[in-house]
XYZ file of C-alpha atoms in Angstrom:
406
model
C 4.519 3.750 -30.976
C 0.937 3.485 -29.863
C 0.450 1.898 -26.241
C -1.488 -1.234 -26.057
C -4.448 -1.199 -23.739
C -2.737 -3.476 -21.173
C 0.092 -1.028 -20.666
C -2.465 1.610 -19.161
C -2.702 -0.774 -16.262
C 0.867 -0.226 -15.418
C 1.253 1.853 -12.129
C 2.924 5.125 -12.869
C 5.807 6.276 -10.744
C 5.455 8.025 -7.308
C 6.551 11.186 -8.606
C 3.127 11.767 -10.237
C 1.293 11.071 -7.171
C 0.922 11.647 -3.386
C 2.031 8.310 -1.950
C 4.485 5.254 -2.311
C 2.441 2.228 -1.885
C 3.667 -0.985 -0.402
C 2.266 -4.533 0.052
C 4.169 -6.975 2.109
C 3.351 -10.649 2.826
C 4.980 -12.817 5.430
C 6.465 -16.385 5.247
C 4.568 -19.131 6.841
C 4.082 -22.339 4.690
C 0.391 -23.475 4.379
C -0.621 -20.464 6.467
C -0.147 -18.357 3.092
C -3.910 -19.160 2.743
C -4.749 -16.579 5.428
C -3.205 -13.497 3.619
C -4.490 -15.002 0.245
C -8.042 -14.662 1.807
C -7.219 -10.998 2.697
C -5.910 -10.130 -0.640
C -9.076 -11.689 -2.521
C -11.068 -9.114 -0.340
C -8.780 -6.146 -1.047
C -8.602 -6.936 -4.753
C -12.521 -7.321 -5.009
C -12.877 -3.890 -3.419
C -10.472 -2.534 -6.003
C -12.663 -4.117 -8.672
C -15.760 -2.487 -7.420
C -14.136 0.736 -7.638
C -12.160 0.305 -10.892
C -13.787 -2.706 -12.866
C -13.255 -6.387 -12.988
C -9.771 -6.116 -14.758
C -8.276 -4.492 -11.707
C -5.380 -6.307 -10.008
C -3.297 -5.637 -7.131
C -0.165 -5.058 -9.180
C -1.816 -2.046 -10.672
C -1.794 -0.233 -7.511
C 1.300 -0.962 -5.582
C 4.821 0.431 -6.218
C 6.286 -2.584 -4.733
C 4.953 -6.095 -3.345
C 7.329 -7.840 -1.084
C 7.045 -11.458 0.155
C 9.194 -14.132 2.055
C 8.824 -17.672 1.604
C 5.214 -18.468 0.919
C 4.678 -14.824 0.716
C 7.417 -14.612 -1.982
C 5.361 -17.179 -4.043
C 2.265 -15.098 -3.689
C 4.144 -12.095 -4.794
C 5.283 -13.733 -7.741
C 1.934 -15.097 -8.743
C 0.416 -11.480 -8.308
C 3.040 -9.900 -10.510
C 4.364 -12.449 -13.034
C 2.772 -11.482 -16.524
C 0.975 -13.662 -18.812
C 0.794 -13.448 -22.632
C -1.325 -10.316 -22.316
C 0.953 -8.647 -19.991
C -1.590 -9.154 -17.048
C -0.803 -10.977 -13.865
C -0.784 -14.728 -14.164
C -3.030 -14.967 -11.148
C -5.703 -12.903 -9.966
C -5.864 -12.716 -6.121
C -9.161 -14.759 -6.003
C -6.983 -17.894 -7.709
C -4.395 -17.925 -5.091
C -6.379 -19.750 -2.207
C -7.634 -22.372 -4.655
C -4.003 -22.802 -5.783
C -2.939 -23.539 -2.095
C -5.968 -25.758 -1.404
C -5.170 -27.884 -4.686
C -1.324 -28.023 -4.272
C -0.438 -27.828 -0.715
C -1.456 -31.522 0.081
C 1.005 -32.639 -2.806
C 3.900 -30.195 -1.599
C 3.501 -31.335 1.947
C 2.178 -35.067 1.879
C 1.314 -36.034 5.207
C 3.289 -38.659 6.915
C 1.287 -39.720 10.110
C 4.326 -41.828 11.715
C 6.482 -40.060 14.453
C 9.154 -42.408 13.574
C 9.216 -41.046 9.818
C 9.667 -37.335 11.212
C 12.564 -38.491 13.351
C 14.160 -40.265 10.497
C 13.904 -37.184 8.285
C 15.724 -35.190 11.043
C 18.751 -37.421 10.745
C 18.584 -38.216 6.855
C 17.216 -34.980 5.309
C 14.470 -32.523 5.204
C 11.016 -33.421 5.935
C 9.892 -33.148 2.283
C 11.747 -33.549 -0.916
C 10.423 -30.499 -2.670
C 10.023 -32.166 -5.987
C 6.390 -31.207 -6.464
C 7.006 -27.789 -5.357
C 9.698 -27.276 -7.845
C 7.636 -28.653 -10.450
C 4.460 -26.678 -9.793
C 6.304 -23.350 -9.395
C 8.306 -23.961 -12.793
C 5.043 -24.963 -14.405
C 3.171 -21.854 -13.345
C 5.959 -19.205 -13.711
C 7.903 -20.825 -16.482
C 10.921 -18.515 -17.858
C 9.568 -15.316 -16.407
C 12.409 -13.314 -14.889
C 12.609 -10.638 -11.919
C 12.982 -7.791 -14.543
C 9.553 -8.854 -16.097
C 7.164 -8.477 -13.067
C 4.346 -6.012 -13.674
C 5.430 -3.914 -10.710
C 8.371 -3.748 -8.468
C 9.019 -6.764 -6.214
C 11.123 -7.748 -3.391
C 11.831 -11.283 -2.227
C 14.562 -11.964 0.400
C 16.415 -15.170 0.540
C 19.309 -16.357 2.561
C 22.609 -17.425 0.889
C 23.901 -20.520 3.104
C 27.233 -20.537 1.414
C 28.030 -16.736 2.047
C 26.038 -16.738 5.089
C 24.229 -13.577 4.140
C 20.898 -12.379 2.869
C 20.283 -12.077 -0.878
C 17.560 -9.701 -1.725
C 15.921 -10.219 -5.168
C 14.768 -6.770 -5.545
C 13.596 -5.564 -9.136
C 14.837 -2.075 -8.004
C 18.336 -3.434 -8.267
C 17.959 -3.977 -11.863
C 17.117 -0.342 -12.768
C 19.691 0.806 -15.461
C 21.482 -2.602 -15.592
C 21.593 -4.907 -18.559
C 23.448 -7.774 -16.868
C 22.402 -7.590 -13.085
C 23.003 -11.202 -11.610
C 19.928 -10.787 -9.714
C 17.703 -10.823 -12.745
C 17.035 -14.543 -12.166
C 13.874 -16.571 -12.993
C 11.183 -16.135 -10.609
C 10.691 -19.783 -10.202
C 14.155 -20.288 -9.042
C 13.728 -17.237 -6.724
C 10.462 -18.718 -5.271
C 11.956 -22.078 -4.765
C 14.859 -20.591 -2.851
C 12.940 -18.135 -0.698
C 10.598 -21.241 0.350
C 13.391 -23.624 1.166
C 12.636 -23.655 4.733
C 15.365 -25.424 7.071
C 14.365 -28.903 8.173
C 11.420 -28.807 5.925
C 12.505 -28.502 2.472
C 16.022 -28.927 0.758
C 18.278 -25.978 0.113
C 18.314 -24.743 -3.341
C 21.299 -24.046 -5.738
C 20.994 -22.669 -9.028
C 23.204 -20.549 -11.504
C 22.315 -17.608 -13.497
C 23.959 -16.438 -16.642
C 24.922 -12.889 -16.350
C 26.532 -12.500 -19.665
C 28.569 -14.513 -22.051
C 31.072 -16.372 -19.935
C 30.021 -14.957 -16.619
C 27.772 -16.916 -14.247
C 26.415 -16.086 -10.763
C 25.921 -18.959 -8.112
C 23.237 -19.004 -5.545
C 22.890 -21.375 -2.676
C 19.639 -20.334 -0.948
C 17.442 -21.085 1.942
C 14.161 -19.787 3.243
C 13.993 -16.019 3.325
C 12.389 -16.237 6.644
C 15.973 -16.796 7.954
C 16.654 -13.060 7.306
C 13.298 -11.399 7.082
C 10.097 -13.541 7.432
C 8.190 -10.135 7.471
C 9.803 -8.350 4.400
C 7.946 -4.840 5.076
C 11.152 -3.240 6.312
C 13.098 -4.682 3.433
C 10.680 -3.204 1.091
C 10.811 0.042 2.854
C 14.706 -0.004 2.714
C 14.712 -0.661 -0.978
C 12.532 2.242 -1.753
C 14.510 4.739 0.675
C 17.501 3.610 -1.115
C 16.274 4.831 -4.471
C 15.020 8.150 -2.788
C 18.597 8.680 -1.378
C 20.003 7.989 -5.026
C 17.689 10.781 -6.216
C 15.898 8.343 -8.407
C 13.708 10.630 -10.601
C 10.820 8.260 -10.070
C 10.527 9.446 -6.546
C 11.254 13.108 -6.899
C 10.720 15.298 -4.651
C 10.038 12.606 -2.040
C 12.486 12.856 0.971
C 13.991 9.762 2.708
C 11.886 10.395 5.939
C 8.628 11.299 4.337
C 6.741 8.623 5.895
C 3.598 10.376 5.626
C 3.915 9.708 1.884
C 4.246 5.943 2.526
C 1.292 3.654 2.570
C 2.208 0.124 3.914
C -0.154 -2.915 4.159
C 1.546 -5.801 5.948
C -0.143 -9.247 6.021
C 0.827 -11.710 8.536
C 0.324 -15.660 8.225
C -0.923 -16.084 11.825
C 0.991 -17.338 14.973
C 0.453 -19.334 18.140
C 1.867 -16.590 20.410
C -1.232 -16.567 22.697
C -1.027 -20.301 22.989
C 2.284 -20.021 24.681
C 3.608 -23.430 23.411
C 6.985 -23.343 25.133
C 8.502 -22.027 28.178
C 12.036 -21.819 29.515
C 11.627 -24.989 31.797
C 10.836 -27.041 28.738
C 13.509 -25.511 26.502
C 16.270 -25.802 29.063
C 15.902 -29.676 28.637
C 16.154 -29.637 24.859
C 19.164 -30.686 22.984
C 19.473 -30.531 19.308
C 16.565 -32.815 18.607
C 14.266 -30.936 21.053
C 14.851 -27.819 19.186
C 14.175 -29.487 15.872
C 11.169 -31.441 16.851
C 8.444 -30.708 19.370
C 5.016 -32.422 18.785
C 4.246 -31.194 15.127
C 6.399 -28.082 15.345
C 9.891 -27.125 14.958
C 10.706 -24.700 17.744
C 13.909 -23.262 16.306
C 12.246 -22.341 13.141
C 9.212 -20.912 15.126
C 11.525 -18.822 17.229
C 13.495 -17.099 14.445
C 10.513 -16.502 12.263
C 8.443 -14.932 14.944
C 11.308 -12.924 16.082
C 11.951 -11.572 12.873
C 8.324 -10.630 12.076
C 7.667 -8.935 15.318
C 10.879 -6.821 15.286
C 9.952 -5.484 11.888
C 6.354 -4.692 13.022
C 7.744 -3.034 16.212
C 10.329 -0.924 14.246
C 7.843 0.179 11.501
C 5.178 1.120 14.160
C 7.552 3.168 16.129
C 8.882 4.998 13.074
C 5.314 5.646 11.720
C 4.199 6.729 15.177
C 7.093 9.131 15.909
C 6.474 10.729 12.414
C 2.596 10.976 13.236
C 1.974 8.653 10.035
C 0.479 5.573 11.940
C -2.745 5.638 9.937
C -0.725 4.876 6.873
C 0.594 1.593 8.147
C -1.877 -1.366 8.458
C -0.659 -4.645 9.928
C -3.118 -7.532 9.712
C -1.952 -10.620 11.885
C -3.617 -13.174 14.025
C -1.626 -14.370 17.086
C -4.460 -16.580 18.339
C -3.877 -19.819 16.285
C -3.890 -23.142 18.239
C -2.797 -26.702 17.373
C -2.309 -27.555 13.795
C -3.512 -24.229 12.714
C -0.171 -22.809 13.503
C 1.901 -25.543 11.507
C 3.565 -24.465 8.377
C 3.039 -27.934 6.718
C -0.049 -29.637 8.063
C -1.998 -29.945 4.616
C -4.927 -31.974 5.504
C -8.225 -30.745 4.003
C -9.565 -29.977 7.533
C -6.572 -27.755 8.377
C -6.541 -25.936 5.061
C -10.257 -25.261 5.231
C -9.865 -23.980 8.824
C -7.201 -21.693 7.577
C -9.514 -20.281 4.986
C -12.068 -19.699 7.980
C -9.468 -17.946 9.995
C -8.676 -15.580 7.221
C -12.360 -14.639 6.775
C -12.658 -14.254 10.510
C -9.645 -11.885 10.594
C -11.274 -9.596 8.320
C -13.987 -9.311 10.972
C -11.504 -8.634 13.885
C -10.772 -5.092 15.114
C -7.629 -3.278 13.556
C -4.784 -3.730 16.084
C -1.537 -2.282 16.581
C 1.663 -3.481 18.510
C 1.695 -2.130 22.155
C 5.261 -0.739 22.319
C 5.486 -1.565 26.160
C 4.413 -5.050 26.018
C 4.965 -6.022 22.366
C 1.444 -7.446 22.068
C -0.965 -6.506 19.504
C -4.107 -4.482 20.887
C -7.340 -3.131 19.222
C -7.381 0.458 18.203
C -9.932 2.411 19.990
C -12.575 3.288 17.339
C -10.449 1.818 14.818
C -13.016 -0.322 13.127
C -12.463 -3.825 11.653
C -9.580 -4.879 9.283
C -12.415 -5.198 6.550
C -13.217 -1.630 6.989
C -9.785 -0.543 7.172
C -8.992 -2.369 3.687
C -12.091 -0.817 2.076
C -10.620 2.536 3.107
C -7.211 1.610 1.878
C -8.750 0.518 -1.548
C -10.406 3.861 -1.833
C -6.996 5.595 -1.209
C -5.250 3.251 -3.803
C -7.880 3.860 -6.420
C -7.631 7.505 -6.026
C -3.796 7.710 -6.106
C -3.664 5.468 -9.302
C -6.139 7.799 -10.942
C -4.129 10.956 -9.726
C -1.067 9.464 -11.388
C -2.712 8.636 -14.670
C -3.936 12.107 -14.741
C -0.618 13.787 -14.115
C 1.891 11.391 -15.814
C 2.713 12.158 -19.431
C 3.205 8.576 -19.948
C -0.335 7.378 -19.425
C -2.306 6.250 -22.486
C -5.252 8.651 -21.649
C -7.722 6.983 -24.184
C -7.174 3.638 -22.976
């Protein structure tokens, strides 16, 4: 059967190239605007190289996202009627600016916040559920334009549930092949902010899988390591799409990991303060939720630390780019302050982050520090765009499955 033109965009397997390409996007609520700004820049550079139809899903073997990053992942990879991504990267920032104020309607009353702690989550999630269903419809995990990995946490079973399109390979009735809308609502259900999400997925006639999900940030707010593990699992299984790559061939991995910013440098809390907190103190401090801040920040930093150590030990640190801003202050670091002023400030932070120097975690202090002569994040992304473009063209040249006339 003759290939359609759109099929020529599909990335060919790593076995036909030199690299395994991974894009990872952290969780962080409204702060998802920050990586959205970075992604818009990266996709624009790919379009300069390969034409205006180029999309991020055409270049990455796997795109991983947690919570708000999971929503971005789905937006970048869900197919439209022409088998192209529903959203271009440039469309994501306007989506956040338009819809975040309705997902997180602002209640100025401190009494309202305290009442919600005792009566339920801060937001009812109804608008989020509606807009996600409206944009993603009935599209399922198995239909994405490239592989995706979206972590969630099953509160009933007290264990992570990883929605990975890799797990669907060779299976016709995998229970993880759920609707992307259900997966996105589940991975975004941040404790205290949005309600936990329950849904059932029909596996086959007469068999149903039940999910009871909360935010994927409980397990992996930075999903880069989960994505690496999913790929490594396929390599260990001798999947033909990865031959002849070996499990420890980290020089063949290219990883771009995007954070959503943090207030680490602001040092919002200290031991004397936390020592006085009871349950309420851990759940509400000014406009923040310390307990959520602690486990999401710890998760993200541990992943960055682990990947940095491994890539450095195997002399492949140039293949790993982590872009994160730890200098947020005040409402900038909130996951739900959706005022026009704060959202526009987050856009500015994302744009400014492009101009900042490339940084890596200091393995002694745990703090990110600029790389000597490493250039800016913008320059690094331009370099990575060139690598991604060359890798895509190489695979298309060597793969027998490519429509060479497209």
